[in-house]
PDB file of C-alpha atoms in Angstrom:
ATOM      1  CA  MET A   1      55.582  -9.168 -63.695  1.00 59.00           C
ATOM      2  CA  LEU A   2      53.604 -12.353 -64.285  1.00 62.00           C
ATOM      3  CA  TRP A   3      56.958 -13.916 -65.345  1.00 65.00           C
ATOM      4  CA  SER A   4      58.452 -13.224 -62.268  1.00 67.00           C
ATOM      5  CA  GLY A   5      55.834 -14.216 -59.642  1.00 64.00           C
ATOM      6  CA  PHE A   6      56.262 -17.593 -61.655  1.00 66.00           C
ATOM      7  CA  ALA A   7      60.033 -17.433 -61.545  1.00 66.00           C
ATOM      8  CA  ILE A   8      59.948 -16.688 -57.669  1.00 65.00           C
ATOM      9  CA  LEU A   9      57.426 -19.594 -56.838  1.00 63.00           C
ATOM     10  CA  LEU A  10      59.871 -21.914 -59.006  1.00 67.00           C
ATOM     11  CA  SER A  11      62.878 -21.191 -57.258  1.00 64.00           C
ATOM     12  CA  GLY A  12      61.254 -22.509 -54.064  1.00 62.00           C
ATOM     13  CA  ASP A  13      61.961 -20.117 -51.871  1.00 60.00           C
ATOM     14  CA  ILE A  14      58.411 -19.001 -50.999  1.00 62.00           C
ATOM     15  CA  GLU A  15      55.522 -21.463 -50.608  1.00 63.00           C
ATOM     16  CA  THR A  16      52.422 -20.751 -51.960  1.00 64.00           C
ATOM     17  CA  ASN A  17      49.075 -20.173 -50.183  1.00 70.00           C
ATOM     18  CA  PRO A  18      46.319 -21.967 -50.655  1.00 69.00           C
ATOM     19  CA  GLY A  19      43.918 -20.906 -47.879  1.00 76.00           C
ATOM     20  CA  PRO A  20      41.087 -23.296 -46.475  1.00 82.00           C
ATOM     21  CA  THR A  21      40.547 -26.632 -47.969  1.00 86.00           C
ATOM     22  CA  VAL A  22      36.960 -27.492 -49.070  1.00 89.00           C
ATOM     23  CA  GLU A  23      35.945 -29.285 -46.149  1.00 92.00           C
ATOM     24  CA  GLU A  24      37.352 -26.578 -44.511  1.00 93.00           C
ATOM     25  CA  LEU A  25      35.286 -24.505 -45.755  1.00 93.00           C
ATOM     26  CA  LEU A  26      32.681 -26.872 -45.480  1.00 96.00           C
ATOM     27  CA  GLU A  27      33.224 -27.604 -41.967  1.00 96.00           C
ATOM     28  CA  SER A  28      33.528 -23.730 -41.101  1.00 95.00           C
ATOM     29  CA  ILE A  29      30.360 -23.408 -43.082  1.00 96.00           C
ATOM     30  CA  LEU A  30      28.089 -26.301 -41.427  1.00 97.00           C
ATOM     31  CA  ALA A  31      29.400 -25.021 -37.970  1.00 97.00           C
ATOM     32  CA  LYS A  32      27.728 -21.705 -39.244  1.00 97.00           C
ATOM     33  CA  GLN A  33      25.034 -23.091 -40.155  1.00 98.00           C
ATOM     34  CA  THR A  34      24.474 -24.884 -36.741  1.00 97.00           C
ATOM     35  CA  THR A  35      24.752 -22.030 -34.802  1.00 97.00           C
ATOM     36  CA  ILE A  36      22.234 -20.064 -37.069  1.00 98.00           C
ATOM     37  CA  GLU A  37      20.082 -22.636 -36.644  1.00 98.00           C
ATOM     38  CA  LYS A  38      20.270 -22.642 -33.090  1.00 98.00           C
ATOM     39  CA  ARG A  39      19.849 -19.260 -32.732  1.00 98.00           C
ATOM     40  CA  LEU A  40      16.453 -19.332 -34.976  1.00 98.00           C
ATOM     41  CA  GLY A  41      15.338 -22.303 -32.479  1.00 98.00           C
ATOM     42  CA  ASP A  42      16.199 -20.017 -29.250  1.00 98.00           C
ATOM     43  CA  ILE A  43      14.104 -16.957 -31.409  1.00 98.00           C
ATOM     44  CA  GLU A  44      11.429 -19.252 -32.236  1.00 98.00           C
ATOM     45  CA  GLU A  45      11.147 -19.904 -28.424  1.00 98.00           C
ATOM     46  CA  LYS A  46      10.914 -16.289 -27.921  1.00 97.00           C
ATOM     47  CA  LEU A  47       8.217 -15.650 -30.130  1.00 97.00           C
ATOM     48  CA  ALA A  48       6.041 -18.304 -28.820  1.00 96.00           C
ATOM     49  CA  LEU A  49       6.198 -16.847 -25.183  1.00 97.00           C
ATOM     50  CA  ILE A  50       5.797 -13.450 -26.612  1.00 97.00           C
ATOM     51  CA  SER A  51       1.928 -14.419 -28.634  1.00 95.00           C
ATOM     52  CA  ASP A  52       0.958 -16.331 -25.183  1.00 95.00           C
ATOM     53  CA  HIS A  53       2.094 -13.046 -23.350  1.00 96.00           C
ATOM     54  CA  SER A  54      -0.033 -11.129 -25.692  1.00 96.00           C
ATOM     55  CA  ALA A  55      -2.856 -13.696 -25.802  1.00 94.00           C
ATOM     56  CA  LYS A  56      -3.258 -13.296 -21.804  1.00 96.00           C
ATOM     57  CA  LEU A  57      -2.334  -9.318 -22.290  1.00 97.00           C
ATOM     58  CA  VAL A  58      -5.988  -9.425 -23.642  1.00 95.00           C
ATOM     59  CA  SER A  59      -7.355 -11.350 -21.891  1.00 95.00           C
ATOM     60  CA  LEU A  60      -6.256  -8.473 -18.946  1.00 97.00           C
ATOM     61  CA  GLU A  61      -7.005  -5.541 -21.407  1.00 97.00           C
ATOM     62  CA  GLY A  62     -10.981  -7.186 -21.416  1.00 96.00           C
ATOM     63  CA  THR A  63     -10.757  -7.343 -17.302  1.00 97.00           C
ATOM     64  CA  VAL A  64      -9.798  -4.376 -16.729  1.00 98.00           C
ATOM     65  CA  ARG A  65     -11.898  -2.317 -19.143  1.00 98.00           C
ATOM     66  CA  ASN A  66     -14.741  -4.479 -17.052  1.00 98.00           C
ATOM     67  CA  LEU A  67     -13.435  -3.553 -13.687  1.00 98.00           C
ATOM     68  CA  GLU A  68     -13.394   0.176 -14.784  1.00 98.00           C
ATOM     69  CA  ASN A  69     -16.783  -0.281 -15.802  1.00 98.00           C
ATOM     70  CA  VAL A  70     -17.556  -1.512 -12.262  1.00 98.00           C
ATOM     71  CA  ILE A  71     -15.795   0.895 -10.267  1.00 98.00           C
ATOM     72  CA  GLN A  72     -17.336   3.465 -12.648  1.00 98.00           C
ATOM     73  CA  ARG A  73     -21.380   2.356 -11.838  1.00 98.00           C
ATOM     74  CA  GLN A  74     -20.538   2.193  -8.502  1.00 98.00           C
ATOM     75  CA  GLN A  75     -18.841   5.181  -8.214  1.00 98.00           C
ATOM     76  CA  ASP A  76     -22.652   6.386  -9.926  1.00 97.00           C
ATOM     77  CA  ARG A  77     -24.625   5.008  -7.400  1.00 97.00           C
ATOM     78  CA  LEU A  78     -22.089   6.319  -4.243  1.00 97.00           C
ATOM     79  CA  THR A  79     -22.929   9.681  -5.728  1.00 95.00           C
ATOM     80  CA  ALA A  80     -26.596   9.162  -6.324  1.00 94.00           C
ATOM     81  CA  MET A  81     -27.038   7.727  -2.795  1.00 94.00           C
ATOM     82  CA  GLU A  82     -25.291  10.510  -0.675  1.00 91.00           C
ATOM     83  CA  ASP A  83     -27.321  12.929  -2.736  1.00 89.00           C
ATOM     84  CA  ARG A  84     -30.502  11.848  -1.483  1.00 89.00           C
ATOM     85  CA  ALA A  85     -28.839  11.038   2.002  1.00 85.00           C
ATOM     86  CA  ARG A  86     -28.358  15.107   1.435  1.00 82.00           C
ATOM     87  CA  ARG A  87     -31.607  15.975   0.313  1.00 82.00           C
ATOM     88  CA  ASN A  88     -33.012  15.871   4.231  1.00 77.00           C
ATOM     89  CA  ASN A  89     -29.955  17.762   5.579  1.00 79.00           C
ATOM     90  CA  LEU A  90     -30.401  20.814   6.975  1.00 76.00           C
ATOM     91  CA  ILE A  91     -27.583  23.262   8.810  1.00 79.00           C
ATOM     92  CA  VAL A  92     -28.724  25.639  11.404  1.00 78.00           C
ATOM     93  CA  PHE A  93     -26.168  27.617  12.685  1.00 82.00           C
ATOM     94  CA  GLY A  94     -25.908  29.174  16.491  1.00 81.00           C
ATOM     95  CA  ILE A  95     -27.137  25.853  17.991  1.00 81.00           C
ATOM     96  CA  THR A  96     -24.967  23.522  19.827  1.00 83.00           C
ATOM     97  CA  GLU A  97     -25.134  20.121  19.692  1.00 81.00           C
ATOM     98  CA  SER A  98     -23.796  17.374  21.789  1.00 83.00           C
ATOM     99  CA  ALA A  99     -23.025  13.756  21.024  1.00 84.00           C
ATOM    100  CA  ASP A 100     -25.768  11.983  22.855  1.00 87.00           C
ATOM    101  CA  GLU A 101     -28.432  14.034  21.597  1.00 86.00           C
ATOM    102  CA  THR A 102     -31.334  12.447  20.298  1.00 88.00           C
ATOM    103  CA  ARG A 103     -33.032  13.240  16.775  1.00 84.00           C
ATOM    104  CA  GLU A 104     -36.132  14.561  18.741  1.00 89.00           C
ATOM    105  CA  VAL A 105     -34.081  16.451  21.269  1.00 88.00           C
ATOM    106  CA  ILE A 106     -32.221  18.444  18.401  1.00 86.00           C
ATOM    107  CA  GLU A 107     -35.700  19.502  16.636  1.00 86.00           C
ATOM    108  CA  GLN A 108     -37.242  21.138  20.330  1.00 88.00           C
ATOM    109  CA  LYS A 109     -33.690  22.744  20.274  1.00 85.00           C
ATOM    110  CA  VAL A 110     -33.852  24.489  16.609  1.00 84.00           C
ATOM    111  CA  LEU A 111     -38.133  24.794  17.130  1.00 86.00           C
ATOM    112  CA  SER A 112     -37.342  26.441  19.997  1.00 85.00           C
ATOM    113  CA  CYS A 113     -34.594  28.522  19.222  1.00 80.00           C
ATOM    114  CA  ILE A 114     -36.666  29.372  15.714  1.00 76.00           C
ATOM    115  CA  PHE A 115     -39.921  30.091  16.555  1.00 69.00           C
TER     116      PHE A 115
END
């Protein structure tokens, strides 16, 4: 079989296909290397941006935690103030109250109805 392959080649009817030359292969490899280096540079830029955003995110998380603490303290203070404001309030049913009445007038109505 080997001799028949050589015989066909020697007859001149078939051309050999040696493939790309060393120079062509080298050019192809260098082109791909350039492409890879460019993509690597793009990845490094994106990684730097992500790192920067990550640092900002950590800072913002701290700010959010501080604001949540402030809100919680303010809610606690508001609850305490509302509780203190309700301590002296009484609800008396059956006595009508108008918007222009003063506290003294309302007290007199309550006292006259109860006693």
